[in-house]
Amino acid sequence: MTEWIKAVAILMLVAMVPVAMAEEGNQGNGSFQGHDEASENAEAHNSVENESLEVSSETQAEMEAATTAHGAKVRLLQLEKAIQRNIFQGNAAINAIVEANASANTTGLKAIIEELAALKLQVSQANPTGGSESAQQFVEFKNDAIELSHKFRTQLRQVVRENDLEKVRLKAYAKSEDTEMARLNGEIRHETRTYNAEVLQKILVDIGASNGTLVEKARNGEAGKGEIMAAIRLEISSMDKEQKKEAIARLNEDLSRKQVMKQAAIAKAKTEFLKGKEARIEMRIEKIQNRDVKGLVKKRLDVIMEKRAESGDGKARAEGNARTSASGEGINAGVDGKVGVNIR
Amino acid sequence: MKAAHALIIGLLLIGAFAGCTQNAQPTQQPSSDFSPQEGSETLDSAGNSLVNDSSEVEIGQMV
């Protein structure tokens, strides 16, 4: 009888092999499904300087729009809004820490906020013209914003005890709307509608149709994504098989063009990562008024130049050393050790 | 013994069938001809270029 049980058990295992293999294959095909973007961002940015660029699936989707002038403007405004919110919440967190403990060292945190403010200014001054360069610019600025926000979170954890984090969080997120946010919301709405009307117009041309009323409704914000797509599907359903085939082929051509631009932007942003980061930080230093903060950001720049030099650019190393000598010893105002705070 | 053989063959057939059905992927129509499914996917992709009023760019939290 035991022989029987053994035989059946082995056979059941054998029978389950194809099932298990099929499961494995299915998991591979859906690798982006259910992916936690927030945790991916958190993992991708550690407290030291990043030496390579990671572009998440979420960012890749956002880049789709950033290949046109209006679409890039929409994405940059949305990025500006996200930076503004983080500046607001970061300042609120610093205030909560200082309120609880006036001697807490928040110099490093304040420097990050200043750099975020300089980044926001940089983003607002960008003048996208479309194409892969605009998409690259968006992905680079977004990467800088993610990195600075992550640096803030990391430094905050050096200043605030784990138990007090929730209290700081409550104060920081209590109110995140201000007049600047309201202004940005208005601009985002306007640019999004202009961009959507432009996309709709292009799709209509591709499928050989016209619908001025719908384009106008998209421009005024009366027609959203759902209504626009429903109208396009209706247009296509009224076509004969040959017309449909041609319309879809033209749409596919347009999609391929965008894909090429997007991939070119990612490739260039990755290749020029350290060089580009260095240039953007140099520009930010120019925008920072506070002398102490300038010193801290310059120190960060020197670290990046060192890394670039290590990766083979001797000229960058020489320049980096010259800069350090010219700027004196720099200001070592980083956060030294944890300061316990009792947040009320 | 015959019953054992029948059980073995039965289990193997069930396993193989279950594996094959899970491995089966939707097949794409050849690009030379228009398929409604392909057209629908293209339209979805084109529609994804549109931006929702409420969409946001996420850069992570500060705390």
CSV table of C-alpha atoms in Angstrom, one decimal:
chain,number,residue,atom,x,y,z
A,1,MET,CA,0.0,0.0,0.0
A,2,THR,CA,2.8,2.4,0.8
A,3,GLU,CA,4.4,1.7,-2.6
A,4,TRP,CA,1.1,2.8,-4.1
A,5,ILE,CA,1.1,6.1,-2.2
A,6,LYS,CA,4.7,6.8,-3.1
A,7,ALA,CA,4.0,6.2,-6.8
A,8,VAL,CA,1.0,8.5,-6.8
A,9,ALA,CA,2.9,11.2,-5.0
A,10,ILE,CA,5.7,11.1,-7.6
A,11,LEU,CA,3.3,11.2,-10.4
A,12,MET,CA,1.4,14.1,-9.0
A,13,LEU,CA,4.7,16.0,-8.8
A,14,VAL,CA,5.6,15.1,-12.4
A,15,ALA,CA,2.1,16.2,-13.5
A,16,MET,CA,2.5,19.6,-11.8
A,17,VAL,CA,5.8,20.5,-13.6
A,18,PRO,CA,4.2,21.9,-16.8
A,19,VAL,CA,1.8,23.9,-14.6
A,20,ALA,CA,4.7,25.4,-12.6
A,21,MET,CA,6.6,26.2,-15.8
A,22,ALA,CA,3.6,27.9,-17.3
A,23,GLU,CA,3.2,30.0,-14.1
A,24,GLU,CA,6.9,31.1,-14.3
A,25,GLY,CA,6.5,32.2,-17.9
A,26,ASN,CA,3.4,34.2,-17.1
A,27,GLN,CA,5.2,36.1,-14.3
A,28,GLY,CA,8.0,37.1,-16.7
A,29,ASN,CA,5.6,38.5,-19.2
A,30,GLY,CA,3.8,40.8,-16.7
A,31,SER,CA,6.9,42.2,-14.9
A,32,PHE,CA,5.6,45.8,-14.8
A,33,GLN,CA,2.1,44.9,-13.5
A,34,GLY,CA,1.5,45.8,-9.9
A,35,HIS,CA,4.9,47.4,-9.7
A,36,ASP,CA,5.3,49.8,-6.8
A,37,GLU,CA,6.8,52.9,-8.3
A,38,ALA,CA,7.2,54.7,-5.0
A,39,SER,CA,9.3,52.0,-3.5
A,40,GLU,CA,11.3,51.6,-6.7
A,41,ASN,CA,12.1,55.3,-6.5
A,42,ALA,CA,13.1,55.0,-2.9
A,43,GLU,CA,15.3,52.0,-3.6
A,44,ALA,CA,16.9,53.6,-6.6
A,45,HIS,CA,18.2,56.6,-4.7
A,46,ASN,CA,20.5,56.1,-1.8
A,47,SER,CA,22.1,58.8,0.4
A,48,VAL,CA,25.3,58.9,-1.7
A,49,GLU,CA,25.5,60.5,-5.1
A,50,ASN,CA,23.8,58.5,-7.8
A,51,GLU,CA,26.2,57.5,-10.6
A,52,SER,CA,23.7,56.2,-13.0
A,53,LEU,CA,20.2,57.1,-14.1
A,54,GLU,CA,17.2,54.8,-13.5
A,55,VAL,CA,14.1,55.5,-15.6
A,56,SER,CA,11.0,53.9,-14.1
A,57,SER,CA,8.1,52.7,-16.2
A,58,GLU,CA,6.0,55.6,-14.7
A,59,THR,CA,8.6,58.1,-16.0
A,60,GLN,CA,8.7,56.4,-19.4
A,61,ALA,CA,4.9,56.8,-19.7
A,62,GLU,CA,5.2,60.5,-18.7
A,63,MET,CA,7.9,61.0,-21.4
A,64,GLU,CA,5.3,60.1,-24.1
A,65,ALA,CA,3.9,63.6,-23.8
A,66,ALA,CA,7.2,65.3,-23.2
A,67,THR,CA,8.2,64.7,-26.9
A,68,THR,CA,6.1,67.7,-28.0
A,69,ALA,CA,6.5,71.3,-26.9
A,70,HIS,CA,3.1,71.6,-25.1
A,71,GLY,CA,3.3,68.1,-23.7
A,72,ALA,CA,6.8,68.8,-22.3
A,73,LYS,CA,5.5,72.1,-20.8
A,74,VAL,CA,2.7,70.1,-19.1
A,75,ARG,CA,5.2,67.6,-17.6
A,76,LEU,CA,7.6,70.4,-16.5
A,77,LEU,CA,4.7,72.3,-14.8
A,78,GLN,CA,3.6,69.1,-13.0
A,79,LEU,CA,7.2,68.5,-11.9
A,80,GLU,CA,7.4,72.1,-10.7
A,81,LYS,CA,4.2,71.5,-8.7
A,82,ALA,CA,5.6,68.3,-7.1
A,83,ILE,CA,8.8,70.2,-6.2
A,84,GLN,CA,6.8,73.1,-4.7
A,85,ARG,CA,4.8,70.7,-2.6
A,86,ASN,CA,8.0,69.1,-1.3
A,87,ILE,CA,9.5,72.5,-0.5
A,88,PHE,CA,6.4,73.4,1.4
A,89,GLN,CA,6.3,70.1,3.3
A,90,GLY,CA,10.1,70.1,3.9
A,91,ASN,CA,9.9,73.6,5.4
A,92,ALA,CA,7.0,72.5,7.6
A,93,ALA,CA,9.0,69.4,8.8
A,94,ILE,CA,12.0,71.7,9.6
A,95,ASN,CA,9.7,74.0,11.6
A,96,ALA,CA,8.3,71.1,13.5
A,97,ILE,CA,11.8,69.9,14.4
A,98,VAL,CA,13.0,73.4,15.5
A,99,GLU,CA,9.8,74.0,17.5
A,100,ALA,CA,10.5,70.8,19.4
A,101,ASN,CA,14.2,71.3,19.8
A,102,ALA,CA,15.7,74.7,19.1
A,103,SER,CA,19.2,73.4,19.1
A,104,ALA,CA,18.5,70.7,16.5
A,105,ASN,CA,20.9,70.9,13.5
A,106,THR,CA,18.8,71.5,10.4
A,107,THR,CA,21.5,73.2,8.3
A,108,GLY,CA,21.8,70.2,5.9
A,109,LEU,CA,18.0,70.0,5.5
A,110,LYS,CA,17.7,73.7,4.8
A,111,ALA,CA,20.4,73.4,2.2
A,112,ILE,CA,18.4,70.7,0.4
A,113,ILE,CA,15.3,72.9,0.4
A,114,GLU,CA,17.4,75.7,-1.0
A,115,GLU,CA,18.6,73.5,-3.8
A,116,LEU,CA,15.1,72.2,-4.5
A,117,ALA,CA,14.0,75.9,-4.8
A,118,ALA,CA,16.9,76.5,-7.3
A,119,LEU,CA,15.8,73.4,-9.2
A,120,LYS,CA,12.2,74.6,-9.3
A,121,LEU,CA,13.5,77.9,-10.8
A,122,GLN,CA,15.5,75.9,-13.3
A,123,VAL,CA,12.5,73.9,-14.3
A,124,SER,CA,10.3,77.0,-14.6
A,125,GLN,CA,12.9,78.7,-16.9
A,126,ALA,CA,13.2,75.7,-19.3
A,127,ASN,CA,11.7,76.5,-22.7
A,128,PRO,CA,10.9,73.1,-24.3
A,129,THR,CA,10.6,72.9,-28.0
A,130,GLY,CA,9.7,69.3,-28.3
A,131,GLY,CA,11.5,66.2,-29.6
A,132,SER,CA,13.9,63.9,-27.7
A,133,GLU,CA,15.8,66.9,-26.2
A,134,SER,CA,12.7,68.0,-24.3
A,135,ALA,CA,12.0,64.5,-23.1
A,136,GLN,CA,15.6,64.2,-21.9
A,137,GLN,CA,15.4,67.5,-20.1
A,138,PHE,CA,12.2,66.3,-18.3
A,139,VAL,CA,13.7,63.0,-17.3
A,140,GLU,CA,16.9,64.7,-16.0
A,141,PHE,CA,15.1,67.3,-13.9
A,142,LYS,CA,12.7,64.7,-12.5
A,143,ASN,CA,15.7,62.6,-11.5
A,144,ASP,CA,17.3,65.6,-9.7
A,145,ALA,CA,14.0,66.2,-7.9
A,146,ILE,CA,13.7,62.6,-6.8
A,147,GLU,CA,17.3,62.5,-5.6
A,148,LEU,CA,17.0,65.7,-3.6
A,149,SER,CA,13.8,64.6,-2.0
A,150,HIS,CA,15.4,61.3,-1.1
A,151,LYS,CA,18.4,63.1,0.4
A,152,PHE,CA,16.0,65.1,2.6
A,153,ARG,CA,14.2,62.0,3.8
A,154,THR,CA,17.5,60.3,4.6
A,155,GLN,CA,18.9,63.3,6.5
A,156,LEU,CA,15.7,63.8,8.3
A,157,ARG,CA,16.0,60.3,9.7
A,158,GLN,CA,19.4,61.3,11.0
A,159,VAL,CA,17.9,64.2,12.9
A,160,VAL,CA,14.6,62.8,14.1
A,161,ARG,CA,14.0,59.6,16.1
A,162,GLU,CA,11.9,56.9,14.4
A,163,ASN,CA,9.1,57.3,17.0
A,164,ASP,CA,8.8,61.0,16.3
A,165,LEU,CA,8.7,60.6,12.5
A,166,GLU,CA,4.9,60.2,12.4
A,167,LYS,CA,4.5,63.5,14.4
A,168,VAL,CA,6.7,65.3,12.0
A,169,ARG,CA,4.8,63.8,9.1
A,170,LEU,CA,1.5,65.0,10.4
A,171,LYS,CA,2.7,68.5,10.7
A,172,ALA,CA,4.4,68.5,7.3
A,173,TYR,CA,1.4,67.2,5.5
A,174,ALA,CA,-1.2,69.2,7.4
A,175,LYS,CA,-1.5,71.8,4.7
A,176,SER,CA,0.3,71.7,1.4
A,177,GLU,CA,-1.6,74.3,-0.7
A,178,ASP,CA,-0.5,77.9,-1.2
A,179,THR,CA,-0.9,80.6,-3.7
A,180,GLU,CA,2.0,79.2,-5.8
A,181,MET,CA,0.3,75.8,-5.9
A,182,ALA,CA,-2.9,77.5,-7.1
A,183,ARG,CA,-1.0,79.3,-9.8
A,184,LEU,CA,0.6,76.1,-11.0
A,185,ASN,CA,-2.7,74.2,-11.0
A,186,GLY,CA,-4.2,76.9,-13.3
A,187,GLU,CA,-1.2,76.7,-15.7
A,188,ILE,CA,-1.2,72.9,-15.7
A,189,ARG,CA,-4.9,72.9,-16.6
A,190,HIS,CA,-4.5,75.4,-19.4
A,191,GLU,CA,-1.4,73.6,-20.9
A,192,THR,CA,-3.0,70.2,-20.6
A,193,ARG,CA,-6.0,71.2,-22.5
A,194,THR,CA,-3.9,72.9,-25.2
A,195,TYR,CA,-1.8,69.8,-25.5
A,196,ASN,CA,-4.8,67.4,-25.6
A,197,ALA,CA,-6.4,69.5,-28.3
A,198,GLU,CA,-3.1,69.3,-30.3
A,199,VAL,CA,-2.9,65.5,-29.8
A,200,LEU,CA,-6.5,65.0,-30.9
A,201,GLN,CA,-6.0,67.2,-34.0
A,202,LYS,CA,-3.0,65.0,-34.9
A,203,ILE,CA,-4.9,61.8,-34.4
A,204,LEU,CA,-7.8,63.1,-36.5
A,205,VAL,CA,-5.3,64.0,-39.3
A,206,ASP,CA,-3.7,60.6,-39.1
A,207,ILE,CA,-7.1,58.8,-39.5
A,208,GLY,CA,-8.2,61.1,-42.2
A,209,ALA,CA,-11.0,62.7,-40.2
A,210,SER,CA,-11.9,66.1,-38.9
A,211,ASN,CA,-14.0,67.3,-36.0
A,212,GLY,CA,-13.5,71.0,-35.2
A,213,THR,CA,-16.1,70.9,-32.5
A,214,LEU,CA,-14.4,68.2,-30.5
A,215,VAL,CA,-11.0,69.8,-30.8
A,216,GLU,CA,-12.5,73.1,-29.5
A,217,LYS,CA,-14.2,71.1,-26.6
A,218,ALA,CA,-10.8,69.5,-25.8
A,219,ARG,CA,-9.2,73.0,-25.8
A,220,ASN,CA,-11.9,74.4,-23.5
A,221,GLY,CA,-11.7,71.4,-21.1
A,222,GLU,CA,-15.2,70.3,-22.0
A,223,ALA,CA,-14.0,67.0,-23.4
A,224,GLY,CA,-11.7,64.8,-21.3
A,225,LYS,CA,-9.6,61.8,-22.3
A,226,GLY,CA,-12.6,59.4,-22.2
A,227,GLU,CA,-14.9,61.5,-24.5
A,228,ILE,CA,-12.1,62.2,-26.9
A,229,MET,CA,-11.2,58.5,-27.3
A,230,ALA,CA,-14.9,57.5,-27.6
A,231,ALA,CA,-15.3,60.0,-30.5
A,232,ILE,CA,-12.2,58.7,-32.2
A,233,ARG,CA,-13.4,55.1,-31.9
A,234,LEU,CA,-16.7,56.2,-33.4
A,235,GLU,CA,-14.9,57.8,-36.4
A,236,ILE,CA,-12.9,54.6,-37.0
A,237,SER,CA,-15.9,52.3,-36.7
A,238,SER,CA,-17.6,54.2,-39.5
A,239,MET,CA,-14.7,53.4,-41.9
A,240,ASP,CA,-14.5,50.4,-44.2
A,241,LYS,CA,-11.8,47.8,-43.7
A,242,GLU,CA,-9.3,49.4,-46.0
A,243,GLN,CA,-9.7,52.9,-44.5
A,244,LYS,CA,-9.3,51.4,-41.0
A,245,LYS,CA,-6.1,49.6,-42.0
A,246,GLU,CA,-4.6,52.9,-43.4
A,247,ALA,CA,-5.7,54.9,-40.4
A,248,ILE,CA,-4.2,52.4,-37.9
A,249,ALA,CA,-1.0,52.2,-40.0
A,250,ARG,CA,-0.5,56.0,-39.8
A,251,LEU,CA,-1.2,56.0,-36.1
A,252,ASN,CA,1.4,53.2,-35.6
A,253,GLU,CA,3.9,55.3,-37.6
A,254,ASP,CA,3.4,58.2,-35.3
A,255,LEU,CA,3.6,56.0,-32.2
A,256,SER,CA,6.9,54.5,-33.5
A,257,ARG,CA,8.3,58.0,-34.0
A,258,LYS,CA,7.5,58.9,-30.4
A,259,GLN,CA,9.1,55.6,-29.2
A,260,VAL,CA,12.3,56.4,-31.1
A,261,MET,CA,12.5,59.9,-29.6
A,262,LYS,CA,11.8,58.5,-26.1
A,263,GLN,CA,14.5,55.8,-26.3
A,264,ALA,CA,17.0,58.3,-27.7
A,265,ALA,CA,16.2,60.7,-24.8
A,266,ILE,CA,16.8,57.9,-22.3
A,267,ALA,CA,20.0,56.7,-23.9
A,268,LYS,CA,21.4,60.2,-24.0
A,269,ALA,CA,20.4,61.0,-20.5
A,270,LYS,CA,22.1,57.8,-19.3
A,271,THR,CA,25.3,58.4,-21.3
A,272,GLU,CA,25.7,62.0,-20.2
A,273,PHE,CA,24.4,61.4,-16.7
A,274,LEU,CA,27.3,62.7,-14.6
A,275,LYS,CA,28.3,65.4,-17.0
A,276,GLY,CA,24.7,66.7,-17.2
A,277,LYS,CA,24.2,66.5,-13.5
A,278,GLU,CA,27.3,68.5,-12.9
A,279,ALA,CA,26.2,71.2,-15.4
A,280,ARG,CA,22.7,71.4,-13.8
A,281,ILE,CA,24.2,71.7,-10.2
A,282,GLU,CA,26.6,74.4,-11.4
A,283,MET,CA,23.6,76.4,-12.8
A,284,ARG,CA,21.7,75.9,-9.5
A,285,ILE,CA,24.7,77.2,-7.5
A,286,GLU,CA,24.4,80.4,-9.5
A,287,LYS,CA,20.8,80.7,-8.4
A,288,ILE,CA,21.4,80.1,-4.7
A,289,GLN,CA,21.8,83.3,-2.7
A,290,ASN,CA,22.8,82.0,0.7
A,291,ARG,CA,26.6,81.7,1.0
A,292,ASP,CA,26.6,78.8,3.4
A,293,VAL,CA,24.2,76.8,1.2
A,294,LYS,CA,26.3,77.6,-1.9
A,295,GLY,CA,29.3,76.1,-0.1
A,296,LEU,CA,27.4,72.9,0.7
A,297,VAL,CA,26.1,72.5,-2.8
A,298,LYS,CA,29.7,73.1,-4.1
A,299,LYS,CA,30.9,70.3,-2.0
A,300,ARG,CA,28.3,68.0,-3.5
A,301,LEU,CA,29.4,69.2,-7.0
A,302,ASP,CA,33.0,68.3,-6.1
A,303,VAL,CA,31.9,64.7,-5.2
A,304,ILE,CA,30.2,64.3,-8.5
A,305,MET,CA,33.3,65.7,-10.4
A,306,GLU,CA,35.4,63.2,-8.5
A,307,LYS,CA,33.1,60.4,-9.6
A,308,ARG,CA,33.2,61.6,-13.2
A,309,ALA,CA,37.0,61.8,-13.0
A,310,GLU,CA,37.1,58.2,-11.7
A,311,SER,CA,35.0,57.1,-14.6
A,312,GLY,CA,37.8,58.3,-16.9
A,313,ASP,CA,37.5,62.1,-17.3
A,314,GLY,CA,40.8,63.4,-16.1
A,315,LYS,CA,39.9,67.0,-17.1
A,316,ALA,CA,36.9,66.9,-14.7
A,317,ARG,CA,39.2,65.8,-11.9
A,318,ALA,CA,41.6,68.7,-12.5
A,319,GLU,CA,38.8,71.2,-12.7
A,320,GLY,CA,37.2,69.7,-9.5
A,321,ASN,CA,40.5,70.1,-7.6
A,322,ALA,CA,40.9,73.7,-8.8
A,323,ARG,CA,37.4,74.5,-7.7
A,324,THR,CA,37.9,73.1,-4.2
A,325,SER,CA,41.1,75.1,-3.8
A,326,ALA,CA,39.5,78.3,-5.0
A,327,SER,CA,36.5,78.0,-2.8
A,328,GLY,CA,38.6,77.4,0.3
A,329,GLU,CA,37.8,74.7,2.7
A,330,GLY,CA,34.1,74.7,2.1
A,331,ILE,CA,31.5,74.6,4.9
A,332,ASN,CA,31.1,71.4,6.8
A,333,ALA,CA,27.6,72.0,8.1
A,334,GLY,CA,26.2,68.6,7.6
A,335,VAL,CA,24.1,66.9,10.2
A,336,ASP,CA,26.3,65.3,12.8
A,337,GLY,CA,24.6,62.5,14.7
A,338,LYS,CA,21.1,62.2,15.8
A,339,VAL,CA,19.4,64.8,17.9
A,340,GLY,CA,16.5,63.6,19.9
A,341,VAL,CA,13.4,65.8,19.5
A,342,ASN,CA,10.1,65.7,21.3
A,343,ILE,CA,7.6,66.8,18.9
A,344,ARG,CA,4.5,68.2,20.6
B,1,MET,CA,-2.3,-2.9,-11.4
B,2,LYS,CA,-4.4,-1.8,-14.4
B,3,ALA,CA,-6.1,0.7,-12.2
B,4,ALA,CA,-2.7,2.1,-11.2
B,5,HIS,CA,-1.7,2.5,-14.9
B,6,ALA,CA,-5.0,4.3,-15.6
B,7,LEU,CA,-4.4,6.7,-12.7
B,8,ILE,CA,-0.9,7.4,-13.9
B,9,ILE,CA,-1.9,8.2,-17.4
B,10,GLY,CA,-4.9,10.2,-16.2
B,11,LEU,CA,-2.7,12.4,-13.9
B,12,LEU,CA,-0.1,12.9,-16.7
B,13,LEU,CA,-2.8,14.0,-19.1
B,14,ILE,CA,-4.3,16.4,-16.6
B,15,GLY,CA,-0.9,18.0,-15.9
B,16,ALA,CA,0.1,18.3,-19.5
B,17,PHE,CA,-3.3,19.8,-20.4
B,18,ALA,CA,-3.2,22.4,-17.6
B,19,GLY,CA,0.4,23.4,-18.6
B,20,CYS,CA,-0.5,23.8,-22.2
B,21,THR,CA,-3.5,25.9,-21.5
B,22,GLN,CA,-1.6,28.2,-19.2
B,23,ASN,CA,1.3,28.5,-21.7
B,24,ALA,CA,-1.0,29.6,-24.5
B,25,GLN,CA,-0.6,33.3,-25.2
B,26,PRO,CA,-2.9,35.4,-27.3
B,27,THR,CA,-1.5,35.4,-30.8
B,28,GLN,CA,-1.1,38.6,-32.8
B,29,GLN,CA,-2.5,38.8,-36.3
B,30,PRO,CA,0.1,39.1,-39.0
B,31,SER,CA,0.8,42.8,-39.6
B,32,SER,CA,0.1,42.4,-43.3
B,33,ASP,CA,-3.6,42.3,-42.6
B,34,PHE,CA,-5.7,44.6,-40.4
B,35,SER,CA,-7.1,43.0,-37.3
B,36,PRO,CA,-9.6,44.7,-35.0
B,37,GLN,CA,-7.5,43.7,-32.0
B,38,GLU,CA,-4.4,45.3,-33.4
B,39,GLY,CA,-6.4,48.4,-34.2
B,40,SER,CA,-7.8,48.6,-30.7
B,41,GLU,CA,-4.3,48.3,-29.2
B,42,THR,CA,-3.0,51.1,-31.4
B,43,LEU,CA,-5.9,53.3,-30.5
B,44,ASP,CA,-5.3,52.7,-26.8
B,45,SER,CA,-1.6,53.6,-27.2
B,46,ALA,CA,-2.5,56.7,-29.1
B,47,GLY,CA,-5.0,57.6,-26.4
B,48,ASN,CA,-2.3,57.2,-23.8
B,49,SER,CA,-0.6,60.2,-25.2
B,50,LEU,CA,-3.5,62.3,-23.9
B,51,VAL,CA,-3.0,63.7,-20.4
B,52,ASN,CA,-5.7,63.7,-17.6
B,53,ASP,CA,-6.3,67.0,-15.9
B,54,SER,CA,-5.7,65.2,-12.6
B,55,SER,CA,-2.5,63.4,-13.4
B,56,GLU,CA,0.6,64.2,-11.4
B,57,VAL,CA,4.4,63.7,-11.6
B,58,GLU,CA,5.6,61.8,-8.5
B,59,ILE,CA,9.0,62.6,-7.0
B,60,GLY,CA,8.6,60.9,-3.6
B,61,GLN,CA,7.7,62.2,-0.1
B,62,MET,CA,9.9,64.4,2.1
B,63,VAL,CA,9.2,62.7,5.4
